[in-house]
Short mmCIF file of C-alpha atoms and ligand atoms in Angstrom, two decimals:
data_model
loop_
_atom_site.label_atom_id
_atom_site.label_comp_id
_atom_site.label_asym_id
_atom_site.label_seq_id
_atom_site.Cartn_x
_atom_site.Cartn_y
_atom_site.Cartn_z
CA UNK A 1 8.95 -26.95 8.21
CA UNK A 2 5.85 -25.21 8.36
CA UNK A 3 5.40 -22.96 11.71
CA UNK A 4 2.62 -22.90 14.00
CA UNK A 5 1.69 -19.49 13.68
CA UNK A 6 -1.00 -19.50 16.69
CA UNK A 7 1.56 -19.49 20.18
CA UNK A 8 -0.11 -17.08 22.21
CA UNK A 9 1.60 -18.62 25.50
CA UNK A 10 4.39 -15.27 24.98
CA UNK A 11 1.56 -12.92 24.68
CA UNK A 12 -0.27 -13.95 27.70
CA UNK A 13 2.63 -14.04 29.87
CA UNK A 14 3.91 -10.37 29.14
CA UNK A 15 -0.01 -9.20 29.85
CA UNK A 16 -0.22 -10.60 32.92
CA UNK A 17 2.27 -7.65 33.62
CA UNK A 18 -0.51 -4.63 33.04
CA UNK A 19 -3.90 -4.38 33.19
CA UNK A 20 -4.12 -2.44 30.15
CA UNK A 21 -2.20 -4.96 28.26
CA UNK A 22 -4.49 -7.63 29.45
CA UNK A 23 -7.21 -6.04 28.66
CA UNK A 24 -6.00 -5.99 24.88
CA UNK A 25 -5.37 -9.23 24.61
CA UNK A 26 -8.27 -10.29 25.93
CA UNK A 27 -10.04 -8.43 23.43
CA UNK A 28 -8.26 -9.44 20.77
CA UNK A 29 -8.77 -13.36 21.13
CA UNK A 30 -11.89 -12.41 22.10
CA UNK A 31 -12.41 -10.66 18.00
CA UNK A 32 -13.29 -7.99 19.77
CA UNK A 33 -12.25 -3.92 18.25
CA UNK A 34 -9.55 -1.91 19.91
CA UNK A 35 -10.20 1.73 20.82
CA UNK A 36 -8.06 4.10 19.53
CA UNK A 37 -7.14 5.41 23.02
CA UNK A 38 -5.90 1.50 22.83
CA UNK A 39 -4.47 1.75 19.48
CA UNK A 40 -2.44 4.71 21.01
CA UNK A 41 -1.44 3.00 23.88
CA UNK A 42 0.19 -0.11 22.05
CA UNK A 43 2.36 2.39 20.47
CA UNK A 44 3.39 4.00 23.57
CA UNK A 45 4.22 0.64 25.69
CA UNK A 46 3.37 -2.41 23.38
CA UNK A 47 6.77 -4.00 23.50
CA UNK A 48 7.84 -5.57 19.87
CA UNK A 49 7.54 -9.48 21.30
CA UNK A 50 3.93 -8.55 22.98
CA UNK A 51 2.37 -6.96 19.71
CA UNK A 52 3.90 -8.64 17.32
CA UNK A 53 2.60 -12.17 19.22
CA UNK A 54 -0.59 -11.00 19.19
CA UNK A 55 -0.69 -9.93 15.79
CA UNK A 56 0.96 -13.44 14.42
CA UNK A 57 -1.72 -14.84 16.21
CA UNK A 58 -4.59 -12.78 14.35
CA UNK A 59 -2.68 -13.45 11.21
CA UNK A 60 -2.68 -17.05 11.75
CA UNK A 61 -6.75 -17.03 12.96
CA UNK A 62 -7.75 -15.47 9.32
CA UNK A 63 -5.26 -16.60 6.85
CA UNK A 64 -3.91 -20.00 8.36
CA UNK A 65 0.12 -19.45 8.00
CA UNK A 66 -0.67 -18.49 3.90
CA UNK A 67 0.86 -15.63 2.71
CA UNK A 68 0.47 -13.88 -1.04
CA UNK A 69 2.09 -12.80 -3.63
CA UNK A 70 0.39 -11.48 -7.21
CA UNK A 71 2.48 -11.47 -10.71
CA UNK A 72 2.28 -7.90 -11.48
CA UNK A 73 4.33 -5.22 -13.33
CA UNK A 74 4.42 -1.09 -13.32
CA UNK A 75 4.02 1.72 -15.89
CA UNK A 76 4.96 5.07 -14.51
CA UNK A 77 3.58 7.68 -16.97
CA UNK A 78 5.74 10.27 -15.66
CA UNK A 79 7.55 11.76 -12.85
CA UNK A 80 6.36 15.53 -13.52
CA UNK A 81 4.33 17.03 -11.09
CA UNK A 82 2.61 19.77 -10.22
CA UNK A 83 2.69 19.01 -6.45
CA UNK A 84 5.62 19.48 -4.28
CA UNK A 85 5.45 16.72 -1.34
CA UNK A 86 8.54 17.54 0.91
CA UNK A 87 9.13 13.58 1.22
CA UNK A 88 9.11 13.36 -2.42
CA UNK A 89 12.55 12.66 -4.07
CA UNK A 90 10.93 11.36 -7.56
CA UNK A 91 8.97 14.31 -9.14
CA UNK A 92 10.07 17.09 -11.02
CA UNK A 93 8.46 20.16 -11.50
CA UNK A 94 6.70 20.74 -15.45
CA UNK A 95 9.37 23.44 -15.75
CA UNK A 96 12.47 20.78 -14.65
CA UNK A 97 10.51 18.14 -17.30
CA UNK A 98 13.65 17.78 -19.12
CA UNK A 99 15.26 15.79 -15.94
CA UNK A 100 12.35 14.11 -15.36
CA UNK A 101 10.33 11.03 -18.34
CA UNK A 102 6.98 11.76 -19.80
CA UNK A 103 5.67 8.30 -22.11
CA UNK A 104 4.23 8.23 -24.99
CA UNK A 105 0.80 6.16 -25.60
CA UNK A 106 3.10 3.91 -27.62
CA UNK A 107 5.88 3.74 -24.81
CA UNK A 108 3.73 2.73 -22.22
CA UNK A 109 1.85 -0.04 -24.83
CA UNK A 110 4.77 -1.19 -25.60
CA UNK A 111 5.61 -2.04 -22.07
CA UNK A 112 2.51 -3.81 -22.09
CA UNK A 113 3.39 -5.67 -24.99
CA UNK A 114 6.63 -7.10 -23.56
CA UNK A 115 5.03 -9.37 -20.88
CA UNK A 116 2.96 -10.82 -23.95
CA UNK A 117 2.77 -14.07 -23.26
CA UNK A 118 3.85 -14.02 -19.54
CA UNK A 119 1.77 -15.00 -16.72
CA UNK A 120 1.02 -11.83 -14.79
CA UNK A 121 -2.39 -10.51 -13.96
CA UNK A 122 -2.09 -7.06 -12.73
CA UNK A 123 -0.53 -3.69 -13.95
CA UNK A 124 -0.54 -0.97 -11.57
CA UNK A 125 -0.11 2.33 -13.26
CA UNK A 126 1.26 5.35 -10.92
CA UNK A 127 3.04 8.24 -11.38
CA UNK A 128 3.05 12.29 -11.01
CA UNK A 129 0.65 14.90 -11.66
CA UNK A 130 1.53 15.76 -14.84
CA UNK A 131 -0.36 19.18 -16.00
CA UNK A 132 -0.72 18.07 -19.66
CA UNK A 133 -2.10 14.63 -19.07
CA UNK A 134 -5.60 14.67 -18.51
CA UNK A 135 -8.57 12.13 -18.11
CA UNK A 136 -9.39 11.69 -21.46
CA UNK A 137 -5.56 10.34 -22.21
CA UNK A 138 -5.74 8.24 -19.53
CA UNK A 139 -8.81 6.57 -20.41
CA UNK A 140 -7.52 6.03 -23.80
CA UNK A 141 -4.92 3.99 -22.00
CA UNK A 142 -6.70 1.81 -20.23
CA UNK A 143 -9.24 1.20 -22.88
CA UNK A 144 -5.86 0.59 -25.49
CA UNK A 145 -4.58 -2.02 -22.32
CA UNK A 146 -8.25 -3.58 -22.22
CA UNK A 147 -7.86 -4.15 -26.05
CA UNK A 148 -5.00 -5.72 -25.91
CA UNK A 149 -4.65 -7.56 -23.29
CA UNK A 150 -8.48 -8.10 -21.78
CA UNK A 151 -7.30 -10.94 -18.98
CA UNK A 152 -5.02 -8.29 -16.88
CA UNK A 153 -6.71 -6.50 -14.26
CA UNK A 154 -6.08 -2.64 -14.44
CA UNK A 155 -5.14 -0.94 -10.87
CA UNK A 156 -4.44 2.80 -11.46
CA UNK A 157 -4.18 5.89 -10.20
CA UNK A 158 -3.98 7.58 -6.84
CA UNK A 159 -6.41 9.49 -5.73
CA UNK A 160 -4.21 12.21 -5.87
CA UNK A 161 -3.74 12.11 -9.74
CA UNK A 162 -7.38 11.07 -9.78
CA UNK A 163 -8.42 14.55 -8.27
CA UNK A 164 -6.57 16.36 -10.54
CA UNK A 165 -7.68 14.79 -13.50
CA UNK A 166 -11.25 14.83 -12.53
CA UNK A 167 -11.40 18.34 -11.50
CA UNK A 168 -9.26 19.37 -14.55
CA UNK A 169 -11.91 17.75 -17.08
CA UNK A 170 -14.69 19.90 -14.92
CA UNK A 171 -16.79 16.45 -13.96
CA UNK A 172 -18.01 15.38 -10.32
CA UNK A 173 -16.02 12.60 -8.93
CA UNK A 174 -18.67 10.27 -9.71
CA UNK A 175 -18.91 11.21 -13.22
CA UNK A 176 -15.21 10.83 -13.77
CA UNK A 177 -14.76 7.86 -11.85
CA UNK A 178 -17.58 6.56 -14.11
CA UNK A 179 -15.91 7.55 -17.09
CA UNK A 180 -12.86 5.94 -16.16
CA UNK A 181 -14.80 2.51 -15.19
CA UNK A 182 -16.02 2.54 -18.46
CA UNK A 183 -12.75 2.70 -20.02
CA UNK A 184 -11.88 0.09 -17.95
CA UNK A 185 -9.91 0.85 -14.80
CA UNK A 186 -11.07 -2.02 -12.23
CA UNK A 187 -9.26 -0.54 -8.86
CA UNK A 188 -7.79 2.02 -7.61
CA UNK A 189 -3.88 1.14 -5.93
CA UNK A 190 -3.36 3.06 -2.27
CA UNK A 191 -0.87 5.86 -2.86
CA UNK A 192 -1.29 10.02 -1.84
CA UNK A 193 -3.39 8.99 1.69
CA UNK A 194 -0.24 9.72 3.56
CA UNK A 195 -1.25 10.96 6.81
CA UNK A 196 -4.49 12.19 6.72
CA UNK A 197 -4.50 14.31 9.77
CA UNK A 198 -4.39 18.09 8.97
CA UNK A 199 -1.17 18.83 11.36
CA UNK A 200 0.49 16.84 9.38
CA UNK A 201 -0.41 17.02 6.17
CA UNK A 202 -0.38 20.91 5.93
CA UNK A 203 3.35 20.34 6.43
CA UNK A 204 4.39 17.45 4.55
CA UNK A 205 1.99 17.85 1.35
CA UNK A 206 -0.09 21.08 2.07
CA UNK A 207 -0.78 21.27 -1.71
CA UNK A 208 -2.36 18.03 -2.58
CA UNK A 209 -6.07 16.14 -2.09
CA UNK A 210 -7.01 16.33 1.70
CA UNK A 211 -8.44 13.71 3.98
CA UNK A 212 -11.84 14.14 3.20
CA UNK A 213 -10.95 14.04 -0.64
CA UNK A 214 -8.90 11.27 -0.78
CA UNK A 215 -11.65 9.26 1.60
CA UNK A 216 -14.34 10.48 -0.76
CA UNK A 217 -12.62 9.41 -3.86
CA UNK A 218 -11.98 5.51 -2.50
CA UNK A 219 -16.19 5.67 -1.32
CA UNK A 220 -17.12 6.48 -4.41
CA UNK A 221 -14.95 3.88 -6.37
CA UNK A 222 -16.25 1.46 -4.03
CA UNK A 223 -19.99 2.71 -4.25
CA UNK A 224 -19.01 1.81 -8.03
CA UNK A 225 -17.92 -1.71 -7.26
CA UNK A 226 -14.04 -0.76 -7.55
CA UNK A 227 -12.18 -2.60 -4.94
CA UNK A 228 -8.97 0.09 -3.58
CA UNK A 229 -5.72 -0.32 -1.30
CA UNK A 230 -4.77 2.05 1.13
CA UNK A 231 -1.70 3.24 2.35
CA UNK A 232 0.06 5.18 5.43
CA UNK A 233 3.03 6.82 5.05
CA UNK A 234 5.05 6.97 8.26
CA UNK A 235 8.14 7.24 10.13
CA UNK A 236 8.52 10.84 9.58
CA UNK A 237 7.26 13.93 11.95
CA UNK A 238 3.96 12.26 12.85
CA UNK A 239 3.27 11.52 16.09
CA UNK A 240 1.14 7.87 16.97
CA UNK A 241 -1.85 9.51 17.68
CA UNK A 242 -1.70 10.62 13.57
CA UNK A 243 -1.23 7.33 12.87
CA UNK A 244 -3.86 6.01 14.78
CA UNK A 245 -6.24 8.78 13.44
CA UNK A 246 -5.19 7.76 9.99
CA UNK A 247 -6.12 4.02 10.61
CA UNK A 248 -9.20 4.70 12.39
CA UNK A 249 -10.28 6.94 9.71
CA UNK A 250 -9.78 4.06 7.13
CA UNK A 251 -11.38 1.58 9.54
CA UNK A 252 -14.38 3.73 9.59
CA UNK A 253 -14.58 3.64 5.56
CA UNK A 254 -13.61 0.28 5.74
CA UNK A 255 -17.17 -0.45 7.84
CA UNK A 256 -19.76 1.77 5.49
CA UNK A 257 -17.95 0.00 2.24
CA UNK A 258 -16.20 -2.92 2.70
CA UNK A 259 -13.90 -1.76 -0.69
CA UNK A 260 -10.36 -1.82 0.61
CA UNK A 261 -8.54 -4.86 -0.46
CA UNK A 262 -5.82 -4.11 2.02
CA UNK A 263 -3.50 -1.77 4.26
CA UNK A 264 0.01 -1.03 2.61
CA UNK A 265 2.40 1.14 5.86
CA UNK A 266 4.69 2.72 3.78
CA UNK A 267 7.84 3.29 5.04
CA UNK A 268 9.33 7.16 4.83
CA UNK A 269 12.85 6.99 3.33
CA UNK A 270 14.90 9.71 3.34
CA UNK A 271 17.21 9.90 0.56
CA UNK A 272 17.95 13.04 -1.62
CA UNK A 273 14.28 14.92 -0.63
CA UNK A 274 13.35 17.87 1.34
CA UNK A 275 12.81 15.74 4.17
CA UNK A 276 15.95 14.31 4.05
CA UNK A 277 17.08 15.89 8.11
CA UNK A 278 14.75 13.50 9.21
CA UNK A 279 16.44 9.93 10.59
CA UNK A 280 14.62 6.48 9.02
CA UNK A 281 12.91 4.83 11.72
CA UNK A 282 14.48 1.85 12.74
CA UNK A 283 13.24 -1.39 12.01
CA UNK A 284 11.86 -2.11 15.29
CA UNK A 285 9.39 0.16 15.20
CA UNK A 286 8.69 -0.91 11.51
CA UNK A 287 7.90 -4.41 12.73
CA UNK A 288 5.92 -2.44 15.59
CA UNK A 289 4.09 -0.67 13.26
CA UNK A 290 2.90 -3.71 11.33
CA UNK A 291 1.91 -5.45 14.13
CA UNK A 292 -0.42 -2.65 15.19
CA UNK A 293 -1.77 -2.07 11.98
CA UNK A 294 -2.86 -5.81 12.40
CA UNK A 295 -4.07 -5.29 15.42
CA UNK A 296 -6.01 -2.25 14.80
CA UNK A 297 -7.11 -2.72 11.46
CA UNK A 298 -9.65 -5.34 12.60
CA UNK A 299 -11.51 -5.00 9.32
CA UNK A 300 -9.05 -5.01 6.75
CA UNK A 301 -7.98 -8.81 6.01
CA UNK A 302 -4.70 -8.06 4.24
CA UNK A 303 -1.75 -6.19 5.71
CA UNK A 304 1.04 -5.70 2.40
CA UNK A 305 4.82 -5.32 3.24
CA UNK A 306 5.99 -4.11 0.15
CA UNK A 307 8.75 -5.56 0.17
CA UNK A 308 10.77 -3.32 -2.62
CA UNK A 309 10.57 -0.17 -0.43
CA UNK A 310 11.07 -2.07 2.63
CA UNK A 311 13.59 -4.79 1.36
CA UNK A 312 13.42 -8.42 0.91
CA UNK A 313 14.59 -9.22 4.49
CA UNK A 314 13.17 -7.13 6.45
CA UNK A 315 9.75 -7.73 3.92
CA UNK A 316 9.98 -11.56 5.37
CA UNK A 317 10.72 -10.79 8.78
CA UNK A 318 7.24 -8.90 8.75
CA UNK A 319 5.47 -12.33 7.60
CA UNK A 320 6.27 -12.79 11.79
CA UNK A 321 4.71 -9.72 12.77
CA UNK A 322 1.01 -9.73 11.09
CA UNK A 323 1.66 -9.37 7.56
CA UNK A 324 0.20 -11.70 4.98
CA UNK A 325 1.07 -10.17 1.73
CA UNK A 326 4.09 -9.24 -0.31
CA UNK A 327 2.77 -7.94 -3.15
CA UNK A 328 4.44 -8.73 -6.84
CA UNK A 329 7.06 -10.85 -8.51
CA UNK A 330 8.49 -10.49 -12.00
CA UNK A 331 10.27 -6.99 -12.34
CA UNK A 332 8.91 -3.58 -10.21
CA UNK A 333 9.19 -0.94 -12.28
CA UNK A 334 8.58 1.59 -10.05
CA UNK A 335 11.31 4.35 -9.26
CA UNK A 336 9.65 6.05 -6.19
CA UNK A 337 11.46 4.35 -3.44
CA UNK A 338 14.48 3.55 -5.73
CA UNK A 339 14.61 7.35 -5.93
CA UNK A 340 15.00 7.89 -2.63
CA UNK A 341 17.11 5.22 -1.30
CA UNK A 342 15.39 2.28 -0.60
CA UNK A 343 17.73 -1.07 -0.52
CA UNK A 344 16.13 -2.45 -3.90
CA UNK A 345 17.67 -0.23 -6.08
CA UNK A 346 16.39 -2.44 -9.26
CA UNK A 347 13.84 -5.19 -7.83
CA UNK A 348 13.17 -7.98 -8.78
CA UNK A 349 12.21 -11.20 -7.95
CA UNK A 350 11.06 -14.50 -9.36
CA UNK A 351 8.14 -16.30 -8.00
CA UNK A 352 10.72 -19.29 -7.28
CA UNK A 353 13.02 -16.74 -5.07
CA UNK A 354 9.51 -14.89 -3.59
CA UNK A 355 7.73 -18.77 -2.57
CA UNK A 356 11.70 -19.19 -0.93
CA UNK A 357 11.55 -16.89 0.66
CA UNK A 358 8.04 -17.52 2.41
CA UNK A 359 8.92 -21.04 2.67
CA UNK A 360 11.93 -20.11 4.83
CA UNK A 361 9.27 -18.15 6.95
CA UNK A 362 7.47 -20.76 7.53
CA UNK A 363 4.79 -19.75 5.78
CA UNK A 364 2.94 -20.98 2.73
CA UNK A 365 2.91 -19.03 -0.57
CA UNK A 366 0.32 -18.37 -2.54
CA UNK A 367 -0.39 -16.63 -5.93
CA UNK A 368 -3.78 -14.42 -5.84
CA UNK A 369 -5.13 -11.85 -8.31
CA UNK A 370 -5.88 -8.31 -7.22
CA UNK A 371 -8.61 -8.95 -5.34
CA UNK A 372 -7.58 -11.99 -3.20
CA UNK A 373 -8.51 -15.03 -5.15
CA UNK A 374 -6.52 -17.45 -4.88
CA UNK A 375 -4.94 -18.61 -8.03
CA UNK A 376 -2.22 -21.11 -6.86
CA UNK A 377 -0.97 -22.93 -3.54
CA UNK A 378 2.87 -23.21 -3.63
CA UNK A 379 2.64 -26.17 -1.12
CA UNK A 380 4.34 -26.37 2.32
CA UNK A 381 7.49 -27.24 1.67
CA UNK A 382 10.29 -25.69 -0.21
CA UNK A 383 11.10 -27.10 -3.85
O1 V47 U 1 1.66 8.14 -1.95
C1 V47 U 1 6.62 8.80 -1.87
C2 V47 U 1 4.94 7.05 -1.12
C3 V47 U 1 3.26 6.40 -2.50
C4 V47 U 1 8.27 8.36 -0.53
O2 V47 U 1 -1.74 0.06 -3.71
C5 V47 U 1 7.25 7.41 -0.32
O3 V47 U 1 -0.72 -1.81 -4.13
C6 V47 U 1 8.48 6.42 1.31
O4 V47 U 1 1.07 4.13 -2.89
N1 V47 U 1 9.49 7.30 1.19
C7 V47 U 1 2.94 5.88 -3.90
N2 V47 U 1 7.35 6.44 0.59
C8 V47 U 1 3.12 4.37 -4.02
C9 V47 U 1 1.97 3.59 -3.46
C10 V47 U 1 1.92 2.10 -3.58
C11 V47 U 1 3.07 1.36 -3.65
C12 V47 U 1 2.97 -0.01 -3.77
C13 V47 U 1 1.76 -0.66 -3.83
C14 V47 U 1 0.61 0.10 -3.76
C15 V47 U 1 -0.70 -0.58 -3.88
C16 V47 U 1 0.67 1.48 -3.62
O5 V47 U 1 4.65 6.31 -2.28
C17 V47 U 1 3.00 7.85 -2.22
C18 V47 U 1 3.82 8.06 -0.97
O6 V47 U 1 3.10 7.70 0.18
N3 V47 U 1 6.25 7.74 -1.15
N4 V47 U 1 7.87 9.19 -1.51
C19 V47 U 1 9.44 8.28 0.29
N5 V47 U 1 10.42 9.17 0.19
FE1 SF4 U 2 3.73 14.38 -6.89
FE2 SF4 U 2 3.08 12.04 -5.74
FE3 SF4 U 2 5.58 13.04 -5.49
FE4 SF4 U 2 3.55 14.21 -4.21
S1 SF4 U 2 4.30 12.10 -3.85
S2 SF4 U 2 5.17 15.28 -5.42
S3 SF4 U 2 1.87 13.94 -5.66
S4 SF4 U 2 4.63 12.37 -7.38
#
């Protein structure tokens, strides 16, 4: 059965409660944008059932009860790096490089070369900062994936790695972002925004792009018709005002540009990294979180649960709470949250199990490419 993702009867009753809380909702059928002295306030007194009504409801007003899913697949270049995040648990210093993998041109072809033949449409390439890899390499990469496989849509590099590379080869970010258009890199995945605020971000990744850099380097993609993600790394020492300057600094991109395909909360884990005194937040406020990302975010269609850092069931449990997206079937490839204790240790999921598992949300699945279009409508039902 297919839910009715609209009930607002919950919502209205708990607002009746609180002025302030009316107020919001008010707002929010009414389309209208949330202040962040608002956005601040859900956090502090939003209870789950109120926000995550609300945000169900907003869901359900631009996407209709459909939720997506895109056939994608990983290459992770390396895990050096020549930054030293404390809630990293994947990189290894160049001087550690011999516990850590560094791929060859032909290694990483070659994992394009295995899904020859297989329906995805997206490889997202991410890794560390490797010192020794430089722009020029990795726009031999993408112009070698181009040639080979010309249908998949490239999404690479954070704008971490992007900084590096860029300021290593002595070009502007323009030019290099150019350069790397040219190759043929079409957009830009969400990773290294963190939290943007300096308070915390001279703590947990002094060392590494800043606000202003990262925000530059996802205006100018999009001033070059690239299309980016964005992502917010929380659950750690920030406090909600961070998070809510994090998201209102996105939101104010989001209105000059319109270039953010969506907003990915990532969730910190805590296993074997120099953060690893700091409890996981509980999954209460991770359904929280979404919800007020949803709410927030007024200008950002998508909200992604990625569902192989957060796991599959708490992944559909979000589809309740705002989210419309779970990102990619086949086999994720990626070892940063495998690394540091997430549940999927090796995930993986068909696009049978992933359109089950949005079925027994009561949602509908449906494939879409990296920017949104819809490929294919899994129907309401379950097979
Ligand atoms: O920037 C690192 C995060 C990000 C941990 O754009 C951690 O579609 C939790 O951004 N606990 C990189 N998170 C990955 C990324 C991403 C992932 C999936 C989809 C997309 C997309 C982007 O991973 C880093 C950092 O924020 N991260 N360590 C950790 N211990
Ligand atoms: Fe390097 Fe990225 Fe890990 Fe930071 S999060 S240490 S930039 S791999």
């Amino acid at each position: 059965m297919t839910l009715k993702p609209f009930d607002l009867s919950a919502v209205l009753k708990h607002a009746g409660h609180d002025k302030n809380l009316q107020t919001i909702t008010d707002k929010i059928i009414n389309e209208e944008r949330l202040s962040e002295a608002e956005g601040v306030f859900l956090f502090e007194k939003g209870e789950l059932g109120y926000v995550g009504a609300l945000a169900n409801f907003v869901a359900g007003r631009l996407h209709g009860g459909k939720v997506y899913f895109n056939r994608n697949f990983h290459i992770e270049p390396t895990n050096v790096c020549v930054f030293t995040c404390n809630f990293c648990s994947y990189s290894r210093l160049y001087k550690h490089r011999d516990d850590g993998w560094e791929l060859s041109m032909e290694q990483m072809l070659d994992i394009v070369r295995k899904y020859d033949g297989q329906p995805v449409t997206e490889v997202h390439i991410v890794g560390g900062v490797h010192p020794k890899m430089n722009l020029e390499f990795f726009c031999e990469l993408i112009s070698n994936i181009r040639a080979h496989r010309p249908d998949l849509h490239i999404k690479g590099f954070t704008a971490v790695e992007l900084d590096y590379m860029i300021r290593k080869a002595k070009l502007s970010i323009e030019e290099g972002m150019l350069k790397l258009k040219e190759a043929g890199l079409q957009s830009l995945p969400g990773g290294g925004a963190e939290i943007f605020h300096p308070d915390v971000r001279n703590v947990i990744c002094a060392d590494k792009v800043d606000a202003d850099g990262w925000l530059h380097i996802h205006q100018t993609a999009h001033q070059l018709g690239m299309h980016s993600n964005a992502t917010m790394l929380y659950g750690h020492i920030e406090k909600y005002e961070h998070r809510i300057d994090h998201m209102s600094r996105l939101r104010h991109l989001q209105d000059k540009t319109g270039g953010f395909n969506c907003f990915i909360p990532l969730k910190f884990r805590n296993g074997d990294n120099d953060m690893s005194h700091i409890p996981e937040s509980t999954i209460i406020e991770d359904l929280r979180l979404y919800a007020i990302s949803r709410l927030f975010m007024d200008n950002f269609r998508n909200l992604k649960a990625y569902w192989p850092m957060l796991g599959r069931q708490t992944a559909q449990l979000s589809l309740a709470f705002g989210v419309n997206d779970l990102d990619g079937t086949i086999d994720d490839t990626t070892r940063i949250y495998s690394m540091a204790g997430a549940e999927e240790q090796s995930p993986s999921l068909t696009t049978e199990q992933l359109c089950d598992l949005i079925h027994a949300a009561g949602r509908i699945p449906v494939e879409r490419d990296t920017l949104y279009n819809e490929i294919q409508v899994f129907g309401n039902e379950p097979a």
